[in-house]
PDB file of C-alpha atoms in Angstrom:
ATOM      1  CA  MET A  25     143.489 161.357 193.574  1.00 53.00           C
ATOM      2  CA  ARG A  26     140.056 159.887 192.803  1.00 53.00           C
ATOM      3  CA  ARG A  27     137.217 161.409 194.807  1.00 55.00           C
ATOM      4  CA  THR A  28     134.689 159.208 196.578  1.00 58.00           C
ATOM      5  CA  TRP A  29     131.056 160.436 196.571  1.00 54.00           C
ATOM      6  CA  SER A  30     128.970 160.016 199.673  1.00 60.00           C
ATOM      7  CA  ILE A  31     125.428 158.697 199.541  1.00 62.00           C
ATOM      8  CA  ALA A  32     124.045 162.110 200.467  1.00 65.00           C
ATOM      9  CA  GLU A  33     125.976 163.829 197.679  1.00 62.00           C
ATOM     10  CA  THR A  34     124.848 161.222 195.164  1.00 58.00           C
ATOM     11  CA  ASN A  35     121.182 161.620 196.130  1.00 61.00           C
ATOM     12  CA  GLU A  36     121.457 165.393 195.935  1.00 68.00           C
ATOM     13  CA  THR A  37     123.003 165.196 192.457  1.00 63.00           C
ATOM     14  CA  TRP A  38     120.243 162.886 191.156  1.00 61.00           C
ATOM     15  CA  ALA A  39     117.590 165.177 192.631  1.00 68.00           C
ATOM     16  CA  ALA A  40     119.110 168.177 190.812  1.00 66.00           C
ATOM     17  CA  CYS A  41     119.156 166.220 187.544  1.00 60.00           C
ATOM     18  CA  ARG A  42     115.482 165.311 187.941  1.00 65.00           C
ATOM     19  CA  ARG A  43     114.569 168.934 188.630  1.00 68.00           C
ATOM     20  CA  ASP A  44     116.430 170.074 185.503  1.00 65.00           C
ATOM     21  CA  ALA A  45     114.743 167.393 183.399  1.00 60.00           C
ATOM     22  CA  SER A  46     111.302 168.346 184.704  1.00 67.00           C
ATOM     23  CA  ALA A  47     111.932 172.001 183.924  1.00 67.00           C
ATOM     24  CA  ALA A  48     113.063 171.143 180.395  1.00 61.00           C
ATOM     25  CA  LEU A  49     109.952 169.009 179.775  1.00 60.00           C
ATOM     26  CA  ALA A  50     107.700 171.772 181.066  1.00 67.00           C
ATOM     27  CA  ALA A  51     109.348 174.301 178.745  1.00 64.00           C
ATOM     28  CA  SER A  52     108.954 171.937 175.780  1.00 61.00           C
ATOM     29  CA  ALA A  53     105.271 171.373 176.574  1.00 61.00           C
ATOM     30  CA  ALA A  54     104.685 175.119 176.768  1.00 66.00           C
ATOM     31  CA  ALA A  55     106.408 175.654 173.418  1.00 60.00           C
ATOM     32  CA  LEU A  56     104.301 172.925 171.785  1.00 54.00           C
ATOM     33  CA  ALA A  57     101.105 174.417 173.214  1.00 60.00           C
ATOM     34  CA  ALA A  58     102.025 177.850 171.847  1.00 61.00           C
ATOM     35  CA  LEU A  59     102.780 176.335 168.440  1.00 51.00           C
ATOM     36  CA  ALA A  60      99.434 174.504 168.378  1.00 52.00           C
ATOM     37  CA  ALA A  61      97.599 177.700 169.316  1.00 55.00           C
ATOM     38  CA  SER A  62      99.313 179.669 166.547  1.00 52.00           C
ATOM     39  CA  ALA A  63      98.455 176.943 164.017  1.00 46.00           C
ATOM     40  CA  ALA A  64      94.777 176.979 165.000  1.00 44.00           C
ATOM     41  CA  ALA A  65      94.513 180.777 164.861  1.00 44.00           C
ATOM     42  CA  PRO A  66      94.279 181.081 161.037  1.00 44.00           C
ATOM     43  CA  VAL A  67      91.383 178.626 161.029  1.00 40.00           C
ATOM     44  CA  ILE A  68      89.407 180.731 163.537  1.00 39.00           C
ATOM     45  CA  GLU A  69      90.266 183.941 161.682  1.00 41.00           C
ATOM     46  CA  SER A  70      89.180 182.445 158.354  1.00 41.00           C
ATOM     47  CA  ARG A  71      85.820 181.467 159.871  1.00 41.00           C
ATOM     48  CA  THR A  72      85.243 185.005 161.070  1.00 41.00           C
ATOM     49  CA  ALA A  73      86.394 186.513 157.772  1.00 42.00           C
ATOM     50  CA  LEU A  74      83.990 184.303 155.842  1.00 40.00           C
ATOM     51  CA  GLY A  75      81.020 185.375 157.918  1.00 45.00           C
ATOM     52  CA  ALA A  76      80.906 182.921 160.811  1.00 44.00           C
ATOM     53  CA  PRO A  77      79.682 184.520 164.059  1.00 47.00           C
ATOM     54  CA  GLU A  78      82.624 185.454 166.229  1.00 46.00           C
ATOM     55  CA  GLY A  79      83.043 183.075 169.126  1.00 48.00           C
ATOM     56  CA  SER A  80      80.663 180.496 167.671  1.00 45.00           C
ATOM     57  CA  PRO A  81      81.882 176.873 167.780  1.00 44.00           C
ATOM     58  CA  PRO A  82      82.650 175.255 164.430  1.00 43.00           C
ATOM     59  CA  SER A  83      80.100 172.668 163.331  1.00 40.00           C
ATOM     60  CA  LEU A  84      79.204 170.508 160.384  1.00 36.00           C
ATOM     61  CA  SER A  85      76.014 172.495 159.842  1.00 34.00           C
ATOM     62  CA  THR A  86      78.021 175.606 158.951  1.00 37.00           C
ATOM     63  CA  HIS A  87      80.715 173.616 157.127  1.00 40.00           C
ATOM     64  CA  TRP A  88      83.578 175.187 159.068  1.00 37.00           C
ATOM     65  CA  LEU A  89      86.511 172.782 158.998  1.00 42.00           C
ATOM     66  CA  THR A  90      89.903 172.508 160.585  1.00 46.00           C
ATOM     67  CA  ALA A  91      92.967 172.967 158.407  1.00 47.00           C
ATOM     68  CA  GLU A  92      93.377 169.193 158.198  1.00 46.00           C
ATOM     69  CA  GLY A  93      89.742 168.729 157.191  1.00 47.00           C
ATOM     70  CA  ARG A  94      89.977 171.389 154.503  1.00 48.00           C
ATOM     71  CA  CYS A  95      93.103 169.743 153.071  1.00 48.00           C
ATOM     72  CA  ASN A  96      91.375 166.356 152.967  1.00 46.00           C
ATOM     73  CA  LEU A  97      88.288 167.705 151.253  1.00 44.00           C
ATOM     74  CA  ASP A  98      90.307 169.844 148.838  1.00 53.00           C
ATOM     75  CA  TYR A  99      92.322 166.789 147.830  1.00 47.00           C
ATOM     76  CA  MET A 100      89.303 164.533 147.455  1.00 49.00           C
ATOM     77  CA  ASN A 101      87.309 167.176 145.576  1.00 72.00           C
ATOM     78  CA  ALA A 102      90.153 167.972 143.160  1.00 77.00           C
ATOM     79  CA  GLU A 103      88.822 165.531 140.568  1.00 80.00           C
ATOM     80  CA  GLU A 104      85.299 166.962 140.787  1.00 84.00           C
ATOM     81  CA  GLN A 105      86.654 170.508 140.488  1.00 86.00           C
ATOM     82  CA  LEU A 106      88.722 169.522 137.462  1.00 88.00           C
ATOM     83  CA  ARG A 107      85.742 167.939 135.719  1.00 88.00           C
ATOM     84  CA  ALA A 108      83.555 170.939 136.497  1.00 90.00           C
ATOM     85  CA  TRP A 109      86.191 173.325 135.127  1.00 92.00           C
ATOM     86  CA  PHE A 110      86.366 171.485 131.812  1.00 93.00           C
ATOM     87  CA  THR A 111      82.570 171.292 131.626  1.00 89.00           C
ATOM     88  CA  GLY A 112      82.362 175.072 131.849  1.00 91.00           C
ATOM     89  CA  ARG A 113      85.443 175.785 129.735  1.00 93.00           C
ATOM     90  CA  LEU A 114      84.723 173.610 126.693  1.00 94.00           C
ATOM     91  CA  PRO A 115      82.680 175.421 124.017  1.00 93.00           C
ATOM     92  CA  GLU A 116      79.061 174.377 123.590  1.00 90.00           C
ATOM     93  CA  GLY A 117      78.378 172.427 120.438  1.00 90.00           C
ATOM     94  CA  TRP A 118      81.656 170.547 120.318  1.00 94.00           C
ATOM     95  CA  PHE A 119      80.214 167.331 121.687  1.00 94.00           C
ATOM     96  CA  ALA A 120      76.791 165.717 121.805  1.00 92.00           C
ATOM     97  CA  ASP A 121      76.930 165.337 125.598  1.00 91.00           C
ATOM     98  CA  ARG A 122      79.270 165.880 128.521  1.00 90.00           C
ATOM     99  CA  PRO A 123      82.772 164.627 127.627  1.00 92.00           C
ATOM    100  CA  HIS A 124      84.353 161.682 129.382  1.00 90.00           C
ATOM    101  CA  ILE A 125      87.396 162.793 131.396  1.00 90.00           C
ATOM    102  CA  VAL A 126      90.088 160.318 132.398  1.00 87.00           C
ATOM    103  CA  LEU A 127      92.940 161.470 134.609  1.00 84.00           C
ATOM    104  CA  ASP A 128      95.932 160.216 136.508  1.00 83.00           C
ATOM    105  CA  ARG A 129      98.945 161.900 138.097  1.00 83.00           C
ATOM    106  CA  GLU A 130     100.477 162.948 134.769  1.00 87.00           C
ATOM    107  CA  GLU A 131      97.707 163.334 132.203  1.00 89.00           C
ATOM    108  CA  ILE A 132      94.134 164.542 131.647  1.00 92.00           C
ATOM    109  CA  THR A 133      92.348 162.911 128.700  1.00 92.00           C
ATOM    110  CA  ILE A 134      89.227 164.529 127.249  1.00 93.00           C
ATOM    111  CA  ILE A 135      87.078 162.197 125.110  1.00 93.00           C
ATOM    112  CA  GLY A 136      83.918 163.647 123.647  1.00 93.00           C
ATOM    113  CA  THR A 137      81.205 162.128 121.457  1.00 94.00           C
ATOM    114  CA  LEU A 138      80.724 164.062 118.235  1.00 93.00           C
ATOM    115  CA  PRO A 139      77.178 164.924 117.101  1.00 91.00           C
ATOM    116  CA  PRO A 140      75.762 162.436 114.566  1.00 86.00           C
ATOM    117  CA  LEU A 141      76.877 162.964 110.978  1.00 84.00           C
ATOM    118  CA  THR A 142      73.506 163.107 109.249  1.00 79.00           C
ATOM    119  CA  VAL A 143      74.913 163.139 105.726  1.00 74.00           C
ATOM    120  CA  ALA A 144      76.454 159.699 106.311  1.00 70.00           C
ATOM    121  CA  GLN A 145      73.174 158.031 107.188  1.00 75.00           C
ATOM    122  CA  GLY A 146      72.122 155.406 104.687  1.00 73.00           C
ATOM    123  CA  LEU A 147      75.561 155.118 103.087  1.00 74.00           C
ATOM    124  CA  PRO A 148      77.289 151.758 102.604  1.00 79.00           C
ATOM    125  CA  ASP A 149      79.686 150.693 105.334  1.00 75.00           C
ATOM    126  CA  LEU A 150      82.870 151.650 103.495  1.00 83.00           C
ATOM    127  CA  GLU A 151      81.550 155.096 102.567  1.00 85.00           C
ATOM    128  CA  ARG A 152      80.225 155.687 106.078  1.00 83.00           C
ATOM    129  CA  THR A 153      83.615 154.775 107.518  1.00 84.00           C
ATOM    130  CA  ALA A 154      85.381 157.172 105.153  1.00 87.00           C
ATOM    131  CA  ALA A 155      82.864 159.909 105.974  1.00 87.00           C
ATOM    132  CA  ALA A 156      83.474 159.369 109.705  1.00 87.00           C
ATOM    133  CA  GLU A 157      87.237 159.663 109.214  1.00 89.00           C
ATOM    134  CA  GLY A 158      86.788 162.925 107.332  1.00 91.00           C
ATOM    135  CA  TYR A 159      84.413 164.156 110.036  1.00 91.00           C
ATOM    136  CA  VAL A 160      87.037 163.495 112.715  1.00 92.00           C
ATOM    137  CA  GLU A 161      89.762 165.257 110.718  1.00 93.00           C
ATOM    138  CA  ARG A 162      87.515 168.267 110.125  1.00 93.00           C
ATOM    139  CA  PHE A 163      86.717 168.547 113.823  1.00 94.00           C
ATOM    140  CA  ARG A 164      90.399 168.174 114.702  1.00 93.00           C
ATOM    141  CA  GLU A 165      91.519 170.952 112.364  1.00 94.00           C
ATOM    142  CA  GLU A 166      88.670 173.361 113.126  1.00 94.00           C
ATOM    143  CA  THR A 167      89.128 173.082 116.901  1.00 94.00           C
ATOM    144  CA  ARG A 168      92.932 172.907 117.003  1.00 93.00           C
ATOM    145  CA  GLU A 169      93.614 176.472 118.157  1.00 94.00           C
ATOM    146  CA  ARG A 170      90.908 176.401 120.823  1.00 94.00           C
ATOM    147  CA  ARG A 171      92.031 173.011 122.088  1.00 94.00           C
ATOM    148  CA  VAL A 172      95.628 174.184 122.358  1.00 94.00           C
ATOM    149  CA  GLU A 173      94.478 177.265 124.280  1.00 95.00           C
ATOM    150  CA  ILE A 174      92.348 175.227 126.676  1.00 95.00           C
ATOM    151  CA  ALA A 175      95.125 172.674 127.153  1.00 94.00           C
ATOM    152  CA  ARG A 176      97.628 175.391 128.088  1.00 94.00           C
ATOM    153  CA  GLU A 177      95.233 176.857 130.641  1.00 95.00           C
ATOM    154  CA  ALA A 178      94.537 173.428 132.112  1.00 93.00           C
ATOM    155  CA  GLU A 179      98.224 172.474 132.249  1.00 93.00           C
ATOM    156  CA  HIS A 180      99.001 175.697 134.107  1.00 92.00           C
ATOM    157  CA  ARG A 181      96.050 175.251 136.445  1.00 91.00           C
ATOM    158  CA  PHE A 182      96.237 171.510 137.175  1.00 90.00           C
ATOM    159  CA  ARG A 183      99.934 170.768 136.441  1.00 90.00           C
ATOM    160  CA  ARG A 184      99.125 167.908 134.062  1.00 90.00           C
ATOM    161  CA  LYS A 185      99.317 167.373 130.325  1.00 91.00           C
ATOM    162  CA  VAL A 186      96.064 167.354 128.354  1.00 93.00           C
ATOM    163  CA  SER A 187      95.189 164.850 125.619  1.00 92.00           C
ATOM    164  CA  TRP A 188      92.179 164.825 123.308  1.00 94.00           C
ATOM    165  CA  GLY A 189      90.029 162.200 121.644  1.00 92.00           C
ATOM    166  CA  VAL A 190      86.590 161.831 120.086  1.00 94.00           C
ATOM    167  CA  VAL A 191      83.991 159.120 119.672  1.00 93.00           C
ATOM    168  CA  VAL A 192      82.184 158.774 116.340  1.00 90.00           C
ATOM    169  CA  ASP A 193      79.948 155.859 115.326  1.00 84.00           C
ATOM    170  CA  GLY A 194      81.010 154.034 118.479  1.00 84.00           C
ATOM    171  CA  GLU A 195      84.720 154.218 117.626  1.00 86.00           C
ATOM    172  CA  THR A 196      87.212 156.165 119.752  1.00 89.00           C
ATOM    173  CA  VAL A 197      89.909 158.162 117.953  1.00 90.00           C
ATOM    174  CA  MET A 198      92.729 159.667 120.018  1.00 89.00           C
ATOM    175  CA  PHE A 199      94.469 162.807 118.770  1.00 87.00           C
ATOM    176  CA  THR A 200      97.342 162.955 121.237  1.00 77.00           C
ATOM    177  CA  THR A 201      98.427 160.795 124.146  1.00 73.00           C
ATOM    178  CA  LEU A 202     101.243 161.053 126.653  1.00 73.00           C
ATOM    179  CA  SER A 203     103.729 158.214 127.123  1.00 73.00           C
ATOM    180  CA  VAL A 204     105.228 158.182 130.613  1.00 72.00           C
ATOM    181  CA  PRO A 205     108.127 155.891 131.614  1.00 74.00           C
ATOM    182  CA  VAL A 206     107.298 153.610 134.539  1.00 74.00           C
ATOM    183  CA  MET A 207     110.013 151.702 136.369  1.00 75.00           C
ATOM    184  CA  THR A 208     109.388 148.224 137.763  1.00 80.00           C
ATOM    185  CA  ARG A 209     111.294 145.248 139.142  1.00 84.00           C
ATOM    186  CA  LEU A 210     110.593 141.763 137.787  1.00 85.00           C
ATOM    187  CA  ARG A 211     111.743 138.339 138.906  1.00 87.00           C
ATOM    188  CA  GLN A 212     113.321 135.894 136.468  1.00 85.00           C
ATOM    189  CA  SER A 213     110.083 134.032 135.712  1.00 85.00           C
ATOM    190  CA  GLU A 214     108.379 137.350 134.953  1.00 86.00           C
ATOM    191  CA  ARG A 215     111.255 138.525 132.772  1.00 86.00           C
ATOM    192  CA  GLN A 216     111.045 135.266 130.839  1.00 88.00           C
ATOM    193  CA  VAL A 217     107.454 136.115 129.896  1.00 88.00           C
ATOM    194  CA  LEU A 218     108.635 139.388 128.360  1.00 89.00           C
ATOM    195  CA  ASP A 219     111.558 137.696 126.617  1.00 90.00           C
ATOM    196  CA  THR A 220     109.192 135.121 125.101  1.00 89.00           C
ATOM    197  CA  LEU A 221     107.003 137.895 123.667  1.00 88.00           C
ATOM    198  CA  VAL A 222     110.083 139.581 122.209  1.00 89.00           C
ATOM    199  CA  ALA A 223     111.404 136.345 120.731  1.00 88.00           C
ATOM    200  CA  ALA A 224     108.006 135.610 119.171  1.00 87.00           C
ATOM    201  CA  GLY A 225     107.905 139.034 117.524  1.00 89.00           C
ATOM    202  CA  VAL A 226     104.910 140.227 119.526  1.00 87.00           C
ATOM    203  CA  ALA A 227     106.982 143.098 120.936  1.00 88.00           C
ATOM    204  CA  ARG A 228     110.241 144.764 119.962  1.00 91.00           C
ATOM    205  CA  SER A 229     111.665 145.031 123.466  1.00 91.00           C
ATOM    206  CA  ARG A 230     110.937 144.218 127.074  1.00 89.00           C
ATOM    207  CA  SER A 231     109.331 147.615 127.585  1.00 87.00           C
ATOM    208  CA  ASP A 232     107.061 147.077 124.568  1.00 88.00           C
ATOM    209  CA  ALA A 233     106.199 143.612 125.863  1.00 89.00           C
ATOM    210  CA  LEU A 234     105.301 145.009 129.280  1.00 89.00           C
ATOM    211  CA  ALA A 235     103.079 147.666 127.691  1.00 88.00           C
ATOM    212  CA  TRP A 236     101.441 144.923 125.606  1.00 89.00           C
ATOM    213  CA  CYS A 237     100.689 142.949 128.783  1.00 88.00           C
ATOM    214  CA  VAL A 238      99.149 146.016 130.425  1.00 86.00           C
ATOM    215  CA  ARG A 239      96.906 146.623 127.400  1.00 85.00           C
ATOM    216  CA  LEU A 240      95.876 142.974 127.386  1.00 86.00           C
ATOM    217  CA  VAL A 241      94.921 143.071 131.060  1.00 85.00           C
ATOM    218  CA  GLY A 242      93.041 146.325 130.584  1.00 81.00           C
ATOM    219  CA  LYS A 243      91.114 144.900 127.639  1.00 79.00           C
ATOM    220  CA  HIS A 244      89.989 141.722 129.358  1.00 77.00           C
ATOM    221  CA  THR A 245      89.397 143.143 132.853  1.00 76.00           C
ATOM    222  CA  ASP A 246      87.885 146.494 131.951  1.00 74.00           C
ATOM    223  CA  THR A 247      84.716 145.927 134.011  1.00 76.00           C
ATOM    224  CA  TRP A 248      86.679 144.743 137.032  1.00 76.00           C
ATOM    225  CA  LEU A 249      89.036 147.743 136.847  1.00 72.00           C
ATOM    226  CA  ALA A 250      86.065 150.121 136.577  1.00 74.00           C
ATOM    227  CA  ASP A 251      84.484 148.555 139.691  1.00 78.00           C
ATOM    228  CA  LEU A 252      87.816 148.857 141.491  1.00 77.00           C
ATOM    229  CA  ARG A 253      88.117 152.577 140.605  1.00 75.00           C
ATOM    230  CA  ASP A 254      84.559 153.191 141.825  1.00 78.00           C
ATOM    231  CA  ALA A 255      85.361 151.435 145.100  1.00 81.00           C
ATOM    232  CA  LEU A 256      88.491 153.560 145.568  1.00 77.00           C
ATOM    233  CA  GLN A 257      86.508 156.749 144.969  1.00 75.00           C
ATOM    234  CA  HIS A 258      84.004 155.628 147.604  1.00 75.00           C
ATOM    235  CA  VAL A 259      86.856 155.045 150.060  1.00 77.00           C
ATOM    236  CA  ASP A 260      88.183 158.554 149.336  1.00 73.00           C
ATOM    237  CA  ARG A 261      84.770 160.108 150.001  1.00 74.00           C
ATOM    238  CA  VAL A 262      84.367 158.232 153.284  1.00 75.00           C
ATOM    239  CA  ARG A 263      87.898 159.180 154.351  1.00 73.00           C
ATOM    240  CA  ALA A 264      87.229 162.846 153.564  1.00 74.00           C
ATOM    241  CA  GLU A 265      84.234 162.798 155.909  1.00 75.00           C
ATOM    242  CA  GLY A 266      86.316 161.363 158.725  1.00 70.00           C
ATOM    243  CA  PRO A 267      88.578 162.797 161.441  1.00 65.00           C
ATOM    244  CA  GLY A 268      89.289 166.044 159.597  1.00 58.00           C
ATOM    245  CA  LEU A 269      85.862 167.467 160.523  1.00 51.00           C
ATOM    246  CA  VAL A 270      85.054 169.337 163.726  1.00 51.00           C
ATOM    247  CA  ASP A 271      81.857 168.450 165.638  1.00 49.00           C
TER     248      ASP A 271
END
């Protein structure tokens, strides 16, 4: 037989449910507070271990950061740390000045300017070009073992492949480069552009045609791309100085 609940019983049941829900929420809040306190503890301990006065509030003047702030700055400073490491690791005398370092998620490219080849001065253009080619080959062979050693250390340290290149008489010569597959989706009109390049013999395949297009854009918009990279680096620096810091 089906039971009929009275109004009083119904109200009492709802009141018990609300009490249980309130107790559960209070327990969850307490657990979250304990978790937050345990997460903040290593930050306070690290400040004390590094010489910060015990009990002193963190501040920008002492450069004590929260865990989030340290992660932001570590990420944004990774490129500067990488460049500084190579500056100290590369032997003196290899290049005429500080090498140019280009990096992305997969590869680090080191391009250094070789010291002037004095014996080639005053030679005709063809002989100077041949002398420059021999100069590059000599540098490549004489530095091979050291470059391999440095590349292995860098790959272990930064988890990226290392490529090398030199600049001589204003010309850049790359020793090794890394080719990385990149997937993309193209609409029919965009695929037709690639097919036209293949049909015309400009490229052997769609992938070659796409790489050709990328090189063409990079060649004709080099200044714009450089300005864009500089702007992105500025955004990263501003973001690193943001909410991650403790007043």
